[in-house]
Short mmCIF file of C-alpha atoms and ligand atoms in Angstrom, two decimals:
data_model
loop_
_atom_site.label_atom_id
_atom_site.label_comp_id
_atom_site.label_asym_id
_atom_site.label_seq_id
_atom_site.Cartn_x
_atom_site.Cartn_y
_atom_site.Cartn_z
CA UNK A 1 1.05 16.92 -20.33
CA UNK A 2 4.74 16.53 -21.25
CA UNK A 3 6.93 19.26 -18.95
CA UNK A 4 9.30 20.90 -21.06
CA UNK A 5 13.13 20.85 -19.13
CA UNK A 6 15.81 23.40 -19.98
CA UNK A 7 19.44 20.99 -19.73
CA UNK A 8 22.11 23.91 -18.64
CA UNK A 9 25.21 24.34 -19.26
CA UNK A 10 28.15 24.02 -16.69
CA UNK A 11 28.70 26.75 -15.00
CA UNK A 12 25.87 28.47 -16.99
CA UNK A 13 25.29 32.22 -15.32
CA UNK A 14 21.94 31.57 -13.66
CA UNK A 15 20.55 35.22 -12.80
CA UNK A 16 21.32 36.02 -16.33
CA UNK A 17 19.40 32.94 -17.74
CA UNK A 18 16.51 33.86 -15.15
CA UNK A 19 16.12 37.34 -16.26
CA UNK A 20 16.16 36.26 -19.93
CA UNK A 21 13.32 33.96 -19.40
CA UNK A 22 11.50 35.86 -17.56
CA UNK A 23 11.44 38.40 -20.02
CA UNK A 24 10.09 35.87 -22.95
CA UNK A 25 7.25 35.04 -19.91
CA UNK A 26 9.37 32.07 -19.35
CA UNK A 27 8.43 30.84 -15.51
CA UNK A 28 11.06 28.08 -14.04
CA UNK A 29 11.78 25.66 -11.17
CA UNK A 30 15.41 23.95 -10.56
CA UNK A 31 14.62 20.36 -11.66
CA UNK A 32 15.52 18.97 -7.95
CA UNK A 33 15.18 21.01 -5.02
CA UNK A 34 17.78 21.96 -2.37
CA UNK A 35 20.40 22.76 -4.86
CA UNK A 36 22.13 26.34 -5.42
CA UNK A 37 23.20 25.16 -8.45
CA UNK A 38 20.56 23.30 -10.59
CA UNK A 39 21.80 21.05 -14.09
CA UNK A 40 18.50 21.59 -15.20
CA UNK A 41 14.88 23.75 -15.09
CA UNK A 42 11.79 22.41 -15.39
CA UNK A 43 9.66 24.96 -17.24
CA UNK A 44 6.24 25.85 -15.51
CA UNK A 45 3.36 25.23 -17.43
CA UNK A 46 1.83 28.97 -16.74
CA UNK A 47 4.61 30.04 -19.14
CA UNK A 48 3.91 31.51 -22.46
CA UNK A 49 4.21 29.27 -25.27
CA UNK A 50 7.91 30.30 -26.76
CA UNK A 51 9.33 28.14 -29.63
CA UNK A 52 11.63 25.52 -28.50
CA UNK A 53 14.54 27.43 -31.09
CA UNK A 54 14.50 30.45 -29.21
CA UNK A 55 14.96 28.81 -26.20
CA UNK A 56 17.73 25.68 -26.69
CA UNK A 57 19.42 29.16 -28.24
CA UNK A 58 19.90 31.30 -25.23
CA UNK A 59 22.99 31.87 -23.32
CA UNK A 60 23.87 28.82 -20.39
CA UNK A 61 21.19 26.42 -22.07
CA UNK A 62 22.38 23.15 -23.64
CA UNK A 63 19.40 21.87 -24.62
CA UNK A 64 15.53 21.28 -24.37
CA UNK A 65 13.90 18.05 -23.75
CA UNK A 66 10.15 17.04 -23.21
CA UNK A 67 10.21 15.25 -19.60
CA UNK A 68 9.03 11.75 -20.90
CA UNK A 69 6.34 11.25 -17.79
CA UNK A 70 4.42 13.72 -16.56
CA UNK A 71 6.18 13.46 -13.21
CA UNK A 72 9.78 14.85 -14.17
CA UNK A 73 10.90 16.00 -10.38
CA UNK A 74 10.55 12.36 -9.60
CA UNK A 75 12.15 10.90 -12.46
CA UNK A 76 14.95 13.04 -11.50
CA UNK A 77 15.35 11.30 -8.39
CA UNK A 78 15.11 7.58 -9.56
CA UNK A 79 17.66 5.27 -7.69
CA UNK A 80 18.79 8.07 -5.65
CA UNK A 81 18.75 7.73 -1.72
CA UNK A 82 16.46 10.24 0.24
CA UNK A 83 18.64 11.99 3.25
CA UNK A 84 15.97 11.68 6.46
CA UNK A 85 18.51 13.43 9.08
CA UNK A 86 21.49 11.82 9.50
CA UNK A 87 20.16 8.97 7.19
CA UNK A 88 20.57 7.72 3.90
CA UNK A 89 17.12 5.89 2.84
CA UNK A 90 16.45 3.61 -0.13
CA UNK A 91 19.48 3.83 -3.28
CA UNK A 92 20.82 1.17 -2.22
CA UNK A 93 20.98 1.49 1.60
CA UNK A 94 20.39 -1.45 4.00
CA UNK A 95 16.52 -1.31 5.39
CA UNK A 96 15.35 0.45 8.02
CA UNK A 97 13.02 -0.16 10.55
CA UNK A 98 11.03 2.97 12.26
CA UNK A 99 8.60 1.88 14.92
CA UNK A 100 6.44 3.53 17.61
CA UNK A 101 2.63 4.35 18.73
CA UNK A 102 0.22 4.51 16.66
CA UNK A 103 -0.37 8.24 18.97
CA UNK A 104 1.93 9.73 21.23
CA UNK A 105 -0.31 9.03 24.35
CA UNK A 106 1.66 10.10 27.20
CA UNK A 107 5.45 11.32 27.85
CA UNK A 108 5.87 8.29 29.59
CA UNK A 109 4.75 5.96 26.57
CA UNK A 110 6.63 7.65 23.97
CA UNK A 111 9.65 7.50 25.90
CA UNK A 112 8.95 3.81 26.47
CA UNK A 113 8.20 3.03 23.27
CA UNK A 114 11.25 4.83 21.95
CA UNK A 115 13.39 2.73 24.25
CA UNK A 116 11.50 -0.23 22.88
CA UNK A 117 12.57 0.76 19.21
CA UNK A 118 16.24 1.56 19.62
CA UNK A 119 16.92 -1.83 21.35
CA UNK A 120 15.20 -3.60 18.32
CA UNK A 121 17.61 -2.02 15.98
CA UNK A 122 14.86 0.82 14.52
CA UNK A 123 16.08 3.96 13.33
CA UNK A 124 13.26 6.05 13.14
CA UNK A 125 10.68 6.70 16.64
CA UNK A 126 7.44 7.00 14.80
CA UNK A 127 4.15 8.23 16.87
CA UNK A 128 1.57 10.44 15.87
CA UNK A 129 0.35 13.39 17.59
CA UNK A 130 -2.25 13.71 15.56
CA UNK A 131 -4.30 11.27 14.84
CA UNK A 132 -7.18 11.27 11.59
CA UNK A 133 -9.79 8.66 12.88
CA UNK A 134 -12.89 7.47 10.84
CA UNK A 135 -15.29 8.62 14.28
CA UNK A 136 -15.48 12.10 15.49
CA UNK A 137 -15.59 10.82 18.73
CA UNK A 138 -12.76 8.44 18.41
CA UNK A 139 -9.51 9.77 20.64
CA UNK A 140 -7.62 11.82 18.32
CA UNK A 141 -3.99 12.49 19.21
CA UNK A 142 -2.82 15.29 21.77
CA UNK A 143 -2.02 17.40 19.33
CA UNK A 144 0.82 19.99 19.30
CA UNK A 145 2.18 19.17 23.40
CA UNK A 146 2.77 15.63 22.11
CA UNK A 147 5.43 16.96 18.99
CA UNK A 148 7.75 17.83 21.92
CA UNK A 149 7.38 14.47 23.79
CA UNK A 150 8.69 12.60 20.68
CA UNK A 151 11.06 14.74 19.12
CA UNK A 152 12.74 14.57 23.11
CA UNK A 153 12.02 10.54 23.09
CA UNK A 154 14.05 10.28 20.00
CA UNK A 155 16.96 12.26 20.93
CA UNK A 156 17.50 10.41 24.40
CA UNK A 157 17.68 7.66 22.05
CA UNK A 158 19.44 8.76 18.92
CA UNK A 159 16.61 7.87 16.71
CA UNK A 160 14.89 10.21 13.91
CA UNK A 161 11.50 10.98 13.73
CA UNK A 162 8.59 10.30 11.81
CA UNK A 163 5.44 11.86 12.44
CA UNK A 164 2.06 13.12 10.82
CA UNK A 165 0.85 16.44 9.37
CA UNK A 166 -2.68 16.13 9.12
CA UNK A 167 -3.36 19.84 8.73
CA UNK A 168 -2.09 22.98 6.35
CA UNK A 169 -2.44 24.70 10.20
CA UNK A 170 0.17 22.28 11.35
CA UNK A 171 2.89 22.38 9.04
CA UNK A 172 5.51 24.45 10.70
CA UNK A 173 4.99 22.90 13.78
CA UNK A 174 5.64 19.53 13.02
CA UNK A 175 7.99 21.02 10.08
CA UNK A 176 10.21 22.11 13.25
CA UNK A 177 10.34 18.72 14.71
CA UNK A 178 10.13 16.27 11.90
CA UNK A 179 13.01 14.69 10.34
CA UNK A 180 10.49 13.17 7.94
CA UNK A 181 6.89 14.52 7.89
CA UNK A 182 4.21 11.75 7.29
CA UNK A 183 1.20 12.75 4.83
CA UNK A 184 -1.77 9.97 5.64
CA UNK A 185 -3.24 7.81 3.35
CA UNK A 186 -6.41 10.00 4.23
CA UNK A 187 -4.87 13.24 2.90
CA UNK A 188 -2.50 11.35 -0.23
CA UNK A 189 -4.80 13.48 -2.12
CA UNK A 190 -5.48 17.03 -0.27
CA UNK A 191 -3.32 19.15 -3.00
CA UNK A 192 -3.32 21.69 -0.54
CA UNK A 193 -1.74 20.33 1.96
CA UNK A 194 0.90 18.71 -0.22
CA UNK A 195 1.83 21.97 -1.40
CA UNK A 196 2.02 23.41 2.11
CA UNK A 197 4.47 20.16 2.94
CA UNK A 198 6.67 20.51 0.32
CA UNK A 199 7.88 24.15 1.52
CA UNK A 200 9.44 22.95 5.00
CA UNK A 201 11.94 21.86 2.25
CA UNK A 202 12.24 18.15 4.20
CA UNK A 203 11.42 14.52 3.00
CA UNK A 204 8.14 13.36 2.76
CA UNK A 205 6.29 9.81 3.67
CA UNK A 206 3.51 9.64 1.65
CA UNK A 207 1.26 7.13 2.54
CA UNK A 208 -1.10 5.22 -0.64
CA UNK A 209 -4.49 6.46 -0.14
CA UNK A 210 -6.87 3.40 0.39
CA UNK A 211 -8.28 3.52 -3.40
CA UNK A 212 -5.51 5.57 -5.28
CA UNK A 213 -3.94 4.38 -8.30
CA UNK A 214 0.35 4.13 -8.53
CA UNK A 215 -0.58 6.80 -10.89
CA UNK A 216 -2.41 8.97 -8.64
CA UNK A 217 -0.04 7.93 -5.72
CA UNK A 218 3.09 9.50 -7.95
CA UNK A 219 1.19 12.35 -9.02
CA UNK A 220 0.54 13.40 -5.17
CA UNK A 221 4.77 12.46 -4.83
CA UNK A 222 5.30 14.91 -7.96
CA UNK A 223 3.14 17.53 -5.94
CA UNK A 224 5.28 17.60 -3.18
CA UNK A 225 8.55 17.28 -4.72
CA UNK A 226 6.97 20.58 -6.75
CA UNK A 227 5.98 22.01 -3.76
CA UNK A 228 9.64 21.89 -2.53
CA UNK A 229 9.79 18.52 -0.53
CA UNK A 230 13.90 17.20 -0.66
CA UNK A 231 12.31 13.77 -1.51
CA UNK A 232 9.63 11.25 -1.28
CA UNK A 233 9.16 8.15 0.65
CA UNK A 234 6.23 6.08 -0.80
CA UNK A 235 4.30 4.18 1.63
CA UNK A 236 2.12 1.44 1.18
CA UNK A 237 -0.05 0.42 3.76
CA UNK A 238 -3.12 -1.65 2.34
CA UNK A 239 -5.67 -0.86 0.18
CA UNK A 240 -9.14 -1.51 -0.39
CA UNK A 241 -9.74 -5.33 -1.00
CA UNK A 242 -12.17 -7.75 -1.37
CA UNK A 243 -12.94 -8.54 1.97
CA UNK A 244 -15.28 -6.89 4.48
CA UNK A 245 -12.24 -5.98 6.68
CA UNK A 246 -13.12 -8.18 9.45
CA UNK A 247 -10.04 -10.53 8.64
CA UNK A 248 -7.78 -8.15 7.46
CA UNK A 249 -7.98 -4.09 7.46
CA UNK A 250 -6.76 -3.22 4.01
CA UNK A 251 -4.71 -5.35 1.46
CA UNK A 252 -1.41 -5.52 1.00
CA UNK A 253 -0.13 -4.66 -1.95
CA UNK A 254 3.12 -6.20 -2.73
CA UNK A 255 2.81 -5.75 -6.42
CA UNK A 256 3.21 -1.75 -6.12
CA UNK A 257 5.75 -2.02 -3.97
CA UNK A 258 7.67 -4.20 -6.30
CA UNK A 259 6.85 -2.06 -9.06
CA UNK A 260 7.64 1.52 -7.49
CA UNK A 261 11.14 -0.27 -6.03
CA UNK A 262 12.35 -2.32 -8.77
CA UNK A 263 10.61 -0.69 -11.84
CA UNK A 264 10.77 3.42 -11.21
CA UNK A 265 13.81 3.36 -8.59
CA UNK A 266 11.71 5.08 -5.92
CA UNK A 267 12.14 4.62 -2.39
CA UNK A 268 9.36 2.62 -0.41
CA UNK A 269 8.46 1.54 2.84
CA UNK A 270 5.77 -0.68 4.07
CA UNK A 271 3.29 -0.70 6.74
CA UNK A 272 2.40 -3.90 7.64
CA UNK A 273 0.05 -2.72 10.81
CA UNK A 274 -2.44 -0.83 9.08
CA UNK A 275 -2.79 -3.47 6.36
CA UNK A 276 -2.98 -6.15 8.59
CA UNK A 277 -4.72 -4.09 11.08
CA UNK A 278 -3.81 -7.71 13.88
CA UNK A 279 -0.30 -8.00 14.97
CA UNK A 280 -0.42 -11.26 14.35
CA UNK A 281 0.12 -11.10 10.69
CA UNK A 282 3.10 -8.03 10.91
CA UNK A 283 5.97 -10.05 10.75
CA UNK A 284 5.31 -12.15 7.88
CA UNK A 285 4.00 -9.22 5.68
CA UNK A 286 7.44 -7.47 6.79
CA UNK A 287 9.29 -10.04 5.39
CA UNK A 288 7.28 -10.21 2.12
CA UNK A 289 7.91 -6.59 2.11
CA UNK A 290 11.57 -6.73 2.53
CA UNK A 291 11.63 -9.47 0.02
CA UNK A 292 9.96 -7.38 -2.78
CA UNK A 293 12.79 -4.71 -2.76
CA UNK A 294 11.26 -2.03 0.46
CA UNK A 295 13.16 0.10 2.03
CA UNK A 296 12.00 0.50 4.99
CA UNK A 297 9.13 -0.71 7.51
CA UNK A 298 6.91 1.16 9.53
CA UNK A 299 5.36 -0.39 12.41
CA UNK A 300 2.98 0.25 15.23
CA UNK A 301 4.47 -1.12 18.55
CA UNK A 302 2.81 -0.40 22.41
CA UNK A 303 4.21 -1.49 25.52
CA UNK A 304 0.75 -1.89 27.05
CA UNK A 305 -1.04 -2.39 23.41
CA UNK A 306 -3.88 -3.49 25.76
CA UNK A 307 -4.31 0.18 26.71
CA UNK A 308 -3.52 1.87 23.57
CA UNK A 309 -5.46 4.30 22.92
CA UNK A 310 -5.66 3.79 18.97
CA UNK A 311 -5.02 0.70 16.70
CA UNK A 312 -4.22 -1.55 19.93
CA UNK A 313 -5.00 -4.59 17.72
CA UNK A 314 -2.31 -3.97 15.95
CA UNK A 315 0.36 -3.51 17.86
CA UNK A 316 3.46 -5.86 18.50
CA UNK A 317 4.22 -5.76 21.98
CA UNK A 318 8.00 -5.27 23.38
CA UNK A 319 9.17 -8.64 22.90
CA UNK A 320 7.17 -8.99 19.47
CA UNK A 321 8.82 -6.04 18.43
CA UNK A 322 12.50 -7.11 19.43
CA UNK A 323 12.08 -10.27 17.81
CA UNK A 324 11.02 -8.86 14.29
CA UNK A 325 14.17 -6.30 14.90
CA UNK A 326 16.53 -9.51 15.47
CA UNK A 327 14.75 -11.41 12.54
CA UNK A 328 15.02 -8.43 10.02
CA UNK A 329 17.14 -5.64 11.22
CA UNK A 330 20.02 -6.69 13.75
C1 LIG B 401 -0.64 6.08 10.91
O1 LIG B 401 0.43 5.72 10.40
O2 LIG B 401 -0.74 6.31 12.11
C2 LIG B 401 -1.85 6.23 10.07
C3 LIG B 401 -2.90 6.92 10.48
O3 LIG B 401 -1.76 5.58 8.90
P1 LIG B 401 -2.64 5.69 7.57
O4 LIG B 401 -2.62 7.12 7.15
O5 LIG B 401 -1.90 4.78 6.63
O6 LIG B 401 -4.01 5.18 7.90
MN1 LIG B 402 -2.45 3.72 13.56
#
């Protein structure tokens, strides 16, 4: 379904535009979010039908195009950067790095780990406070205490933070902290949830679900940017492959990431750790990642990965961590 997209005029008198429409039955969105003063509307597809005449004619509107995708919000936003705080992401910004737990154990850890991060040039602190696991009775995150513990561990050390949303019940809270709120490859998907995202209004990382599709990955991106979201981070962290995961978790896929980056002008990060799912491999897949156009990497790092709680086998350790900052970052 093509989205029909109202071009304005400059300085085109919005409220009276609105109120026409919305007399016709005309229902609209501004084309990109977070701006008073939208170039163009997308028209919502609840709308009655009006002919495209009686619309390119009224007062403020220059013209009226079919969207050629079905994902117009994020065409809009091809080969721009994404703002994450004080940060300017992807468009043509140098790589960043944003590394942490894979859970915010402790106040101790995260602070650690944040420490860990900032000297190995990362930007971003990420941890999760909660944690989706395949077992119920796997340790799940500390939930809404441990939101605090990293959004203090990344001030102390002037990083931003990244950190997941698992639930619809959680988005304010982590909305509050979050300079970019992570949607797991788990919930790509969960329409709900994306919609419930998008209305804190911030950027979004959202990871590839194991078996989705590009096209299903930018339909979830178009969700949230329709939901509200200020942009959208695409993640890739592995999908299902051919193996039985015992050699490697999930497969990297370097083709998408070279696609989204160098083909649609989106912004994209990699996770090497949950591909990988053994540290061993991270710092080679990070540098095929950087190589095929990413923007950023996301990486699990423990100072006692021997004690992690989750995805231990993962981890890069302090010194493993600092050297992959040096290599890639410094
Ligand atoms: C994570 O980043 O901690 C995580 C759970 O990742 P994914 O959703 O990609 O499995
Ligand atoms: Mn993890």
């Amino acid at each position: 379904m093509r989205t029909r997209i109202l071009m304005l005029k400059p300085g085109a008198d919005l409220d009276r535009l609105q109120s026409s429409l919305r007399g016709l039955g005309i229902w609209t969105q501004g084309l990109t979010s977070g701006q008073d003063d939208p170039r163009a509307l997308t028209i919502e597809p609840h709308s009655r039908r009006v002919p495209d005449d009686v619309l390119a004619s009224l007062e403020g509107v220059q013209s009226l195009l079919a969207s050629p995708s079905d994902t117009p919000k994020l065409d809009a936003l091809a080969g721009q950067s994404i703002q994450v705080g004080k940060l300017a992401i992807g468009g043509g910004a140098p790589p960043v790095l944003a590394a942490g737990p894979c859970s915010a154990e402790s106040p101790e850890l995260v602070l650690a780990a944040a420490a860990d991060a900032a000297r190995s040039g990362a930007r971003l602190l990420r941890g999760g406070a909660f944690k989706p696991r395949t077992s119920p009775y796997a340790f799940s995150g500390c939930g809404a205490e441990a939101l605090g513990w990293l959004r203090e561990a990344a001030n102390v050390h002037s990083l931003g933070l990244v950190t997941e949303v698992m639930s619809e019940r959680d988005v304010d809270s982590v909305g509050a902290v979050a300079d970019l709120l992570q949607v797991g490859s788990r919930n790509m998907a969960n329409f709900a949830l994306l919609r419930e995202v998008g209305r804190v209004g911030k950027p979004v990382l959202l990871k590839r679900g194991r078996a989705a599709s590009l096209e299903d990955w930018r339909q979830a991106a178009e969700h949230l940017l329709h939901g509200g979201a200020s942009g959208v981070i695409f993640c890739e962290r592995g999908v299902a492959g051919v193996g039985d995961q015992r050699e490697t978790r999930n497969t990297l896929d370097i083709s998408a990431v070279a696609l989204l980056k160098q083909v649609e002008r989106a912004v994209v990060w990699v996770d090497p750790s949950h591909a990988a799912g053994r540290r061993d491999l991270i710092l080679p897949l990070s540098r095929a990642a950087l190589a095929a156009g990413a923007d950023g990497l996301l990486i699990e790092a423990h100072p006692e990965a021997r004690i992690a709680r989750s995805d231990g086998a993962q981890a890069l350790s302090s010194a493993e961590l600092e050297r992959l900052g040096e290599e890639l970052f410094v």
